[in-house]
PDB file as gemmi writes it, atoms N, CA and C in Angstrom:
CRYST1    1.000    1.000    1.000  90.00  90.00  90.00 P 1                      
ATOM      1  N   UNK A   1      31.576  24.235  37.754  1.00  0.00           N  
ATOM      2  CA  UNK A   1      31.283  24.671  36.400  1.00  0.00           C  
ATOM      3  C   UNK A   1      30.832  23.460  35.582  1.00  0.00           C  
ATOM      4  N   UNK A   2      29.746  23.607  35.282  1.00  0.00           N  
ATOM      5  CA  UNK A   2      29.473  22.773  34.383  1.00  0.00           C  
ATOM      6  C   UNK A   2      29.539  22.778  32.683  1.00  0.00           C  
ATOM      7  N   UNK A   3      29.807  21.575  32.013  1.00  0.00           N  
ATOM      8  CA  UNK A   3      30.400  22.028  30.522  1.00  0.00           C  
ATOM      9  C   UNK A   3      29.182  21.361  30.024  1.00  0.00           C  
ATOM     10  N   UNK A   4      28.397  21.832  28.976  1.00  0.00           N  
ATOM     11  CA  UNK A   4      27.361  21.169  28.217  1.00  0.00           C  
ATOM     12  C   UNK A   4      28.050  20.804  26.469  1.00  0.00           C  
ATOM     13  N   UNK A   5      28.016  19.612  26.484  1.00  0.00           N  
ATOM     14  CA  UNK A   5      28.639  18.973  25.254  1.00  0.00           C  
ATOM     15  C   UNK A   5      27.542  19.004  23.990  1.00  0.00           C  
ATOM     16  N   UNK A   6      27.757  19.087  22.806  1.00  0.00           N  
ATOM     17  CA  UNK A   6      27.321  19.189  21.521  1.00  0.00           C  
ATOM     18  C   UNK A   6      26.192  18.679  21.354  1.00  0.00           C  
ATOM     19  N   UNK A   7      25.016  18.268  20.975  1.00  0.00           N  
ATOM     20  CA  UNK A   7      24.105  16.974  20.639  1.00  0.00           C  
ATOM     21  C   UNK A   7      24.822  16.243  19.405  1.00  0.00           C  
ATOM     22  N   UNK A   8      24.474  15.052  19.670  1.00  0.00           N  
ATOM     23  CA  UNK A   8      24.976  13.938  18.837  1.00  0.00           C  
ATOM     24  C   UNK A   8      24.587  14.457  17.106  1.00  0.00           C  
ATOM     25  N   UNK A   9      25.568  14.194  16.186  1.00  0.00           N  
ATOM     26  CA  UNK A   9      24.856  14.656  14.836  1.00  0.00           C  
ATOM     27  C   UNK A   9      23.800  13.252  14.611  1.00  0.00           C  
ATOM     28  N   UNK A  10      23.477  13.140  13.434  1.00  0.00           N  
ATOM     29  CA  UNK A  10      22.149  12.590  12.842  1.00  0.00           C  
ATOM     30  C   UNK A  10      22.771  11.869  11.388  1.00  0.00           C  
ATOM     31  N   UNK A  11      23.789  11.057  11.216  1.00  0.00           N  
ATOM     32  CA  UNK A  11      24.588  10.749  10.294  1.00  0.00           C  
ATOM     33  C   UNK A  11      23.403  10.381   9.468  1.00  0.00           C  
ATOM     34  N   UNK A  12      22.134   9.398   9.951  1.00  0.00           N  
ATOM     35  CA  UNK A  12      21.031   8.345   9.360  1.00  0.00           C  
ATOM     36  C   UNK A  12      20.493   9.329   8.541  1.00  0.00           C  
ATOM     37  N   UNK A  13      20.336  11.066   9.511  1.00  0.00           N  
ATOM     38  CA  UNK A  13      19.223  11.818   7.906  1.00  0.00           C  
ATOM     39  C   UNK A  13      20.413  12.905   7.271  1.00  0.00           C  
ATOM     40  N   UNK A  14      21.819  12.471   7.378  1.00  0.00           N  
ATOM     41  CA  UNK A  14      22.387  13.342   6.749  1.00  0.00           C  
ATOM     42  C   UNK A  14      22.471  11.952   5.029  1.00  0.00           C  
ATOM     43  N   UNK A  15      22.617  11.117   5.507  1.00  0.00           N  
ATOM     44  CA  UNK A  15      22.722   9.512   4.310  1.00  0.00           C  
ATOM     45  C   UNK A  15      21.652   9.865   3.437  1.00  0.00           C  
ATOM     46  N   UNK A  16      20.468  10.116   4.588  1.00  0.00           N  
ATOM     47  CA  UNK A  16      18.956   9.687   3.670  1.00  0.00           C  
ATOM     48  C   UNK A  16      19.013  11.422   2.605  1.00  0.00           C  
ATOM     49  N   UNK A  17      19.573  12.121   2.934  1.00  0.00           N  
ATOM     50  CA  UNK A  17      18.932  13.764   2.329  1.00  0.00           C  
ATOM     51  C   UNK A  17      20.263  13.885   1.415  1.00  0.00           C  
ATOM     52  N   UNK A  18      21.546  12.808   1.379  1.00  0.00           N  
ATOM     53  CA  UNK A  18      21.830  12.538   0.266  1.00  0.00           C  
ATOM     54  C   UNK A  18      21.357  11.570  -1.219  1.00  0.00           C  
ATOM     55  N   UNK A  19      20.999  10.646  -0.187  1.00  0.00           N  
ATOM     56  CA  UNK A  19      20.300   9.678  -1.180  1.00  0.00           C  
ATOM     57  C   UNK A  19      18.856  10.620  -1.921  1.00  0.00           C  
ATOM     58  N   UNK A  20      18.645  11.299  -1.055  1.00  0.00           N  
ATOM     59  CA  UNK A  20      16.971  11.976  -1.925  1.00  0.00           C  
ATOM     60  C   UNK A  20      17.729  13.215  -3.269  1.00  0.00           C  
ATOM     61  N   UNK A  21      18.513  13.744  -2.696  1.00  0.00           N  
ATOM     62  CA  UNK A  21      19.692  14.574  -3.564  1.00  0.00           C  
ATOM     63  C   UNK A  21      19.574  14.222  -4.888  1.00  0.00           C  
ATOM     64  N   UNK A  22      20.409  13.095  -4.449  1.00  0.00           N  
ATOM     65  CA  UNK A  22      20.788  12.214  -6.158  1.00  0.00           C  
ATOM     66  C   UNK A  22      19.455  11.509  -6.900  1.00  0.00           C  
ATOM     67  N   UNK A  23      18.484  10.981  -6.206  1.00  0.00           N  
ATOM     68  CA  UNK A  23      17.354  10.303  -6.489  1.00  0.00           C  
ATOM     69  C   UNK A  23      16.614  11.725  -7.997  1.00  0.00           C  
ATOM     70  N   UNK A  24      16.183  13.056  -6.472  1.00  0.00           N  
ATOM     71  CA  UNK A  24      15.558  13.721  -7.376  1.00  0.00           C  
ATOM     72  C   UNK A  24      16.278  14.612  -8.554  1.00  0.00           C  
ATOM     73  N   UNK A  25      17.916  14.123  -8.832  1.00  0.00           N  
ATOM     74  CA  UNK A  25      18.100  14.531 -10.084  1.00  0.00           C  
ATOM     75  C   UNK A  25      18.606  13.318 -11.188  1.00  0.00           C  
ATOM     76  N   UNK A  26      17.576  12.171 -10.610  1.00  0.00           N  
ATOM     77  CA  UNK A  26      17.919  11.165 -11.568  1.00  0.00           C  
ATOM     78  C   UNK A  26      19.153  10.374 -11.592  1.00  0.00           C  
ATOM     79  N   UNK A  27      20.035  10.657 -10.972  1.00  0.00           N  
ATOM     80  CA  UNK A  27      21.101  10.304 -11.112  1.00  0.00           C  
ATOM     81  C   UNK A  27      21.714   9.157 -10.047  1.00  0.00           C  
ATOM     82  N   UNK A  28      21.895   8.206 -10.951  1.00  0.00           N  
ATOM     83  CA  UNK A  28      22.715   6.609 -10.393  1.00  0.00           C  
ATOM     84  C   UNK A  28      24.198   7.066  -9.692  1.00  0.00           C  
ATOM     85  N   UNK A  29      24.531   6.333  -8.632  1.00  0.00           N  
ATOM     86  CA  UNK A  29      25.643   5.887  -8.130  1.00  0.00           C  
ATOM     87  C   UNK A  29      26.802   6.493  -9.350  1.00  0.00           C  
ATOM     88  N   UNK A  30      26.744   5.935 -10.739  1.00  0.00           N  
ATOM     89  CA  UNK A  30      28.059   6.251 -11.608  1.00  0.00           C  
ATOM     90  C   UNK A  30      27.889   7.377 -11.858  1.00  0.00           C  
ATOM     91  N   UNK A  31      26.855   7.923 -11.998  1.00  0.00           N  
ATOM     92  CA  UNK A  31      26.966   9.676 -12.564  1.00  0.00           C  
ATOM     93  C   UNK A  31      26.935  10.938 -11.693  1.00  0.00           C  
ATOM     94  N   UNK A  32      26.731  10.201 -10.425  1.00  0.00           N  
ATOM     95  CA  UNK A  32      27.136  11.116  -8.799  1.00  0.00           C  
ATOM     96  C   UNK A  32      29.016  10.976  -9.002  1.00  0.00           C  
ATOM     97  N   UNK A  33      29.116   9.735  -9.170  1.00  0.00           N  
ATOM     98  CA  UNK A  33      30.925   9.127  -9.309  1.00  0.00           C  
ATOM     99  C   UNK A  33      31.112   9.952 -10.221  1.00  0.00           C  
ATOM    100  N   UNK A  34      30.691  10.179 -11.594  1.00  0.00           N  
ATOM    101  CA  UNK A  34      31.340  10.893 -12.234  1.00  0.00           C  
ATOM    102  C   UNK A  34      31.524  12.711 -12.389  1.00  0.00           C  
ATOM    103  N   UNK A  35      30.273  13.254 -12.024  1.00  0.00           N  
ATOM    104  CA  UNK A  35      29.851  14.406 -11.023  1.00  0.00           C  
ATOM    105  C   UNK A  35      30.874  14.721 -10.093  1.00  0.00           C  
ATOM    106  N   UNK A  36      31.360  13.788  -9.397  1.00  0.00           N  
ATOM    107  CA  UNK A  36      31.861  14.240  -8.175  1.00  0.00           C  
ATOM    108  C   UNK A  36      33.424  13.990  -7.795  1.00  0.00           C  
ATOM    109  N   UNK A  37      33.674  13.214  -8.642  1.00  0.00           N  
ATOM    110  CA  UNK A  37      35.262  12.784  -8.425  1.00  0.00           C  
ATOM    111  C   UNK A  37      35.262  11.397  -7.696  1.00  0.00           C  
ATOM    112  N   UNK A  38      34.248  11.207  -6.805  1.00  0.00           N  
ATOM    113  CA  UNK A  38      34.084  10.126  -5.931  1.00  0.00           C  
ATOM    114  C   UNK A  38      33.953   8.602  -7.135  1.00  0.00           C  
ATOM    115  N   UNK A  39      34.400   7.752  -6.331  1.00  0.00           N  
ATOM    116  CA  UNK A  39      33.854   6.443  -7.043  1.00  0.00           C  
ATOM    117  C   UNK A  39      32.836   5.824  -5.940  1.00  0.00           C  
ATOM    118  N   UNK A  40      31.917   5.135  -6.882  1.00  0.00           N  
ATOM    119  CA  UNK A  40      31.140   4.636  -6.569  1.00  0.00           C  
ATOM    120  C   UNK A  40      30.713   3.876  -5.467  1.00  0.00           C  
ATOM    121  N   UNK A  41      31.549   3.144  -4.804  1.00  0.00           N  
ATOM    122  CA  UNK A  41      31.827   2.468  -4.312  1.00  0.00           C  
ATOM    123  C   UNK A  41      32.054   3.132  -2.628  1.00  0.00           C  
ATOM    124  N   UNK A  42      32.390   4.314  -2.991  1.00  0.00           N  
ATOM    125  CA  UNK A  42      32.437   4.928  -2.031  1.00  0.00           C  
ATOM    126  C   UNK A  42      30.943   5.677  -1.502  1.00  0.00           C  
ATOM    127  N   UNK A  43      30.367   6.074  -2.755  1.00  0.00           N  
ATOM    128  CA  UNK A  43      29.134   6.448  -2.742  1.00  0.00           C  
ATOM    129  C   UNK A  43      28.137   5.806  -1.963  1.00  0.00           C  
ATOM    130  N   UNK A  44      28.130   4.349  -2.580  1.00  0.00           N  
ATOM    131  CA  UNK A  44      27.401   3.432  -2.226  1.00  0.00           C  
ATOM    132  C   UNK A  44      27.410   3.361  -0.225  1.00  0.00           C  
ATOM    133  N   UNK A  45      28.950   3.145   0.137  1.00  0.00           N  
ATOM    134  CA  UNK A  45      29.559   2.450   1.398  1.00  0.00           C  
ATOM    135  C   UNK A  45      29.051   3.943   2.425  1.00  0.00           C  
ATOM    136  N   UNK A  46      28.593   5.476   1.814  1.00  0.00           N  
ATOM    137  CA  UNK A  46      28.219   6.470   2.483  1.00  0.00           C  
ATOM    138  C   UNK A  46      26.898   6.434   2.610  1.00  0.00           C  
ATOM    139  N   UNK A  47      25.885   6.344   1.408  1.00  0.00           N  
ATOM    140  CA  UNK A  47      24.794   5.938   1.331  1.00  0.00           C  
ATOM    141  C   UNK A  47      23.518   4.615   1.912  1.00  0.00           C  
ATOM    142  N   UNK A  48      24.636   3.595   2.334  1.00  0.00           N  
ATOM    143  CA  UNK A  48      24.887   2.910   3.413  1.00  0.00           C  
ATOM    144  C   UNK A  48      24.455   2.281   4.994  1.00  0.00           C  
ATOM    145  N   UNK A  49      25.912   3.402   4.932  1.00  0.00           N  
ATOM    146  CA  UNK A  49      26.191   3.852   6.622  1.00  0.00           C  
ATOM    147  C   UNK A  49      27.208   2.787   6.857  1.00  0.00           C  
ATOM    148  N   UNK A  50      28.129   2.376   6.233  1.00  0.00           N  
ATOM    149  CA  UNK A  50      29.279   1.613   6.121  1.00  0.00           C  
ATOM    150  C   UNK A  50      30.336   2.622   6.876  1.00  0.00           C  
ATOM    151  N   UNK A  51      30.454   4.172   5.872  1.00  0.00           N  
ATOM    152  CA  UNK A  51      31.289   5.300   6.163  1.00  0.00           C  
ATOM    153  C   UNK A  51      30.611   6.207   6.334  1.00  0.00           C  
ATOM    154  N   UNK A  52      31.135   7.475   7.103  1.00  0.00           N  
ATOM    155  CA  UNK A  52      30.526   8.708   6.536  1.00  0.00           C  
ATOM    156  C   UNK A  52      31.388   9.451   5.538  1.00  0.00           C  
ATOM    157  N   UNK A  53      32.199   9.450   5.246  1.00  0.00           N  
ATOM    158  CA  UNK A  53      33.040   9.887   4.501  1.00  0.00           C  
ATOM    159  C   UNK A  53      33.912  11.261   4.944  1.00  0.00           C  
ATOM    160  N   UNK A  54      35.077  11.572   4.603  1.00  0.00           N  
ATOM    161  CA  UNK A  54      35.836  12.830   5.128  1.00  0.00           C  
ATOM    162  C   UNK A  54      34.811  14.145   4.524  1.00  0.00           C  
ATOM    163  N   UNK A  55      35.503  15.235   5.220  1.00  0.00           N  
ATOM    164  CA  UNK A  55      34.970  16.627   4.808  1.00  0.00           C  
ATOM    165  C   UNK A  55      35.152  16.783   3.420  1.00  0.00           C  
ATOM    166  N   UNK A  56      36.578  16.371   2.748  1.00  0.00           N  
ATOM    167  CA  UNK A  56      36.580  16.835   1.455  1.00  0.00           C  
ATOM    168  C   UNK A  56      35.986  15.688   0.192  1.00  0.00           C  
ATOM    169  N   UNK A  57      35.163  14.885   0.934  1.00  0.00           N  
ATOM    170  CA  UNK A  57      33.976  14.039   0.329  1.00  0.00           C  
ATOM    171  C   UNK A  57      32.763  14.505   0.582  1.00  0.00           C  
ATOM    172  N   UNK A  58      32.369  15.164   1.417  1.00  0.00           N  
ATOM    173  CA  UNK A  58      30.918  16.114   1.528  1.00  0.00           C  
ATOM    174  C   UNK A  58      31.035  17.373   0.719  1.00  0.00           C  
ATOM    175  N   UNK A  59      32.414  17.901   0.500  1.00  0.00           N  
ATOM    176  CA  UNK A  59      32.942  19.477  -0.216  1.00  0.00           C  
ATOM    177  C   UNK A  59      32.939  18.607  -1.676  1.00  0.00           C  
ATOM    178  N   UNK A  60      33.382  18.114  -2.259  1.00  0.00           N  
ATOM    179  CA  UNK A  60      32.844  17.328  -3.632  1.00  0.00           C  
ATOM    180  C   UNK A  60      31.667  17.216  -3.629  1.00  0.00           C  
ATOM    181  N   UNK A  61      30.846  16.145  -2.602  1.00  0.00           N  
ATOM    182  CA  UNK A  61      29.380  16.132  -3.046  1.00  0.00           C  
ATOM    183  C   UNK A  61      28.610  17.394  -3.488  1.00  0.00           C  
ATOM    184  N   UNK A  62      29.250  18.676  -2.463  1.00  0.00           N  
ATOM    185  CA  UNK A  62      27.999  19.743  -2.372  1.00  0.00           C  
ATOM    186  C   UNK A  62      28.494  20.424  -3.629  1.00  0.00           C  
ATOM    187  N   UNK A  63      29.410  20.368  -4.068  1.00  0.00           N  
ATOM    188  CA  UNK A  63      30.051  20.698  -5.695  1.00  0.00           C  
ATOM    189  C   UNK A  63      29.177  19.976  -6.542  1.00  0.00           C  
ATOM    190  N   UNK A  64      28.962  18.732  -5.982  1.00  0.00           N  
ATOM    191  CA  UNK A  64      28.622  17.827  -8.136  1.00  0.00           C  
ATOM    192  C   UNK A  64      27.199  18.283  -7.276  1.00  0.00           C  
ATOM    193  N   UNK A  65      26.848  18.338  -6.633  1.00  0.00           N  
ATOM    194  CA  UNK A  65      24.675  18.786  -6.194  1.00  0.00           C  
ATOM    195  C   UNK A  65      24.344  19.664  -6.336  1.00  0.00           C  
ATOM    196  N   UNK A  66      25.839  20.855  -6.820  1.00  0.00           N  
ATOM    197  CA  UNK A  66      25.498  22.247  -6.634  1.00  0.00           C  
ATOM    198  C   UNK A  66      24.190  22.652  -5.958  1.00  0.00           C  
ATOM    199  N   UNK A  67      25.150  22.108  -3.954  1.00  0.00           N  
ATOM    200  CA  UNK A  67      24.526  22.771  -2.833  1.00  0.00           C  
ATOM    201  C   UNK A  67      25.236  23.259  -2.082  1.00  0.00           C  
ATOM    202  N   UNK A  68      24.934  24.651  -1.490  1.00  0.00           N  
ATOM    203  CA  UNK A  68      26.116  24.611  -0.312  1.00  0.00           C  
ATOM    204  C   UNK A  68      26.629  23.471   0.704  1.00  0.00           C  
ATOM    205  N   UNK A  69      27.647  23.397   1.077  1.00  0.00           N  
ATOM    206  CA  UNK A  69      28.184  22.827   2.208  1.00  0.00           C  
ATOM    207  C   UNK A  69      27.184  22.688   3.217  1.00  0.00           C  
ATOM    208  N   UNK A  70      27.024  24.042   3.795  1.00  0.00           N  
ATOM    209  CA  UNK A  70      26.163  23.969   4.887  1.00  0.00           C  
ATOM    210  C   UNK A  70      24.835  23.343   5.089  1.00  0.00           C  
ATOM    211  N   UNK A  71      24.086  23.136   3.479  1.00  0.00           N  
ATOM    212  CA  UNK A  71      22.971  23.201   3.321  1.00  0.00           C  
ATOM    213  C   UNK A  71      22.939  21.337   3.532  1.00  0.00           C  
ATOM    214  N   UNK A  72      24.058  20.988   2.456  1.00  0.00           N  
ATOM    215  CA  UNK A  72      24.206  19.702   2.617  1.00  0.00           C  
ATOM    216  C   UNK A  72      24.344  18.905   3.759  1.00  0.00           C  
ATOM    217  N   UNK A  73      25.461  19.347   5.133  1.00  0.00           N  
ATOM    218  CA  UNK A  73      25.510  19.290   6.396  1.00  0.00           C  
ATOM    219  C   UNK A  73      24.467  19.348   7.077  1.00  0.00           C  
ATOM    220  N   UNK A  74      23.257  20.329   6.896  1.00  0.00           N  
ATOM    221  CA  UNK A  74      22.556  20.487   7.825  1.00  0.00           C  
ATOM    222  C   UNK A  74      21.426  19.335   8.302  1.00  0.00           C  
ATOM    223  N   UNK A  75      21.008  18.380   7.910  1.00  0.00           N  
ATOM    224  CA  UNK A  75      20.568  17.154   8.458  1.00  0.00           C  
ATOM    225  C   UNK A  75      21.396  16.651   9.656  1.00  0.00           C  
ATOM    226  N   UNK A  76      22.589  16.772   9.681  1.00  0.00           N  
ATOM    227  CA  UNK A  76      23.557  16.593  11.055  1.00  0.00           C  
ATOM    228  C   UNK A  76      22.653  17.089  12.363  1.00  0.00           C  
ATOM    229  N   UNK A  77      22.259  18.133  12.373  1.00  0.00           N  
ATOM    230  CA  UNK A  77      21.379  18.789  13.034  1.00  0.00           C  
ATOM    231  C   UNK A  77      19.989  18.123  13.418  1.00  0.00           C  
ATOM    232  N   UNK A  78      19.642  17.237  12.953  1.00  0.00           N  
ATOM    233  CA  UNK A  78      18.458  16.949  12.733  1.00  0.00           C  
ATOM    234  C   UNK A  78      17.869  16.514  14.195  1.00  0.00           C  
ATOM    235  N   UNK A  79      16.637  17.079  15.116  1.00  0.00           N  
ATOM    236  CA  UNK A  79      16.444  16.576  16.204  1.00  0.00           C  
ATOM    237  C   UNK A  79      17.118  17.942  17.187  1.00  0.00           C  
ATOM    238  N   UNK A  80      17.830  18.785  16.914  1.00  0.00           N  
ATOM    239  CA  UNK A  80      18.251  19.699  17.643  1.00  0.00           C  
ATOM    240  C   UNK A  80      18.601  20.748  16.805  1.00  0.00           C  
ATOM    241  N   UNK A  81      18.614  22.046  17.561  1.00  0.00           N  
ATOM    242  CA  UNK A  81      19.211  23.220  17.110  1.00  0.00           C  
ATOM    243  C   UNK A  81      20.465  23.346  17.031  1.00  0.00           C  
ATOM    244  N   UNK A  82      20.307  24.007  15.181  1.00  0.00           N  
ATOM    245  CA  UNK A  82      22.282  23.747  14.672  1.00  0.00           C  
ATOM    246  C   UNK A  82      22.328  24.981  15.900  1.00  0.00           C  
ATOM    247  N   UNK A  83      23.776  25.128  15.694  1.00  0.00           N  
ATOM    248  CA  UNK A  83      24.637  26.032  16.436  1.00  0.00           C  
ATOM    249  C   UNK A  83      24.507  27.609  15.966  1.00  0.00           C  
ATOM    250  N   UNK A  84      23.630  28.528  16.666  1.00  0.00           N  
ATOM    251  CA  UNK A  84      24.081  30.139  15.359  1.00  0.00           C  
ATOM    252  C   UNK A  84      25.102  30.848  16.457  1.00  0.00           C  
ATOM    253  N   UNK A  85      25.071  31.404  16.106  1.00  0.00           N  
ATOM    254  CA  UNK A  85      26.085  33.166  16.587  1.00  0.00           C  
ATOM    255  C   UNK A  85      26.166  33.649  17.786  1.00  0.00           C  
ATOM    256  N   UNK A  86      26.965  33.277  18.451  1.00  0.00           N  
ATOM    257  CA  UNK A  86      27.612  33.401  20.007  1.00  0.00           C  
ATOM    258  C   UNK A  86      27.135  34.766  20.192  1.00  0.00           C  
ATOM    259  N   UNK A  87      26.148  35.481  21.185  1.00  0.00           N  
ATOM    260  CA  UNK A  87      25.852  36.889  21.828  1.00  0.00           C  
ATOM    261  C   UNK A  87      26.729  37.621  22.517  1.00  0.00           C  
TER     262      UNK A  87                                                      
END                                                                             
C-alpha cells in the first residue's frame, strides 16, 4: 500500500499575498498592528519569513483584511491543487 503525502505548502506566496493585502489598502505595519491585535513586530518577522505565525494569527489577520480564512490560506496551495471533497 502505498501512502501519498500532502504537497509542501508555499509559505513564500502565502507572505507575499499578505504583504499585497495590506499594501493595496494602504496600510503600514502599525495600522495592520492596530487592525489586528497583532504587534508589529510580529507583522514584520511574518512578512519576512522569520515566522509564519500560529492559526489564531492568520484568524486575526483575515478579521482586520476582512477576508475569509480560507481565502487568506489559499496561496499555501500555490503550485498544486488545494484539497476539495473526498468522493
Amino acid at each position: 500500500m502505498t501512502i501519498s503525502l500532502p504537497p509542501d505548502p508555499d509559505p513564500t506566496a502565502l507572505r507575499q499575498f499578505l504583504a499585497r493585502l495590506r499594501a493595496e489598502r494602504g496600510w503600514s505595519y502599525d495600522e495592520l498592528a492596530a487592525h489586528s491585535g497583532l504587534s508589529r513586530r510580529t507583522l514584520i518577522e511574518i512578512e519576512q519569513g522569520r515566522t509564519i505565525g500560529s492559526l489564531a494569527t492568520w484568524h486575526a489577520l483575515a478579521h482586520a483584511l476582512h477576508v475569509p480564512l480560507g481565502e487568506l490560506l489559499g496561496p499555501l496551495c500555490t503550485g498544486h491543487e488545494p484539497p476539495g471533497p473526498t468522493l
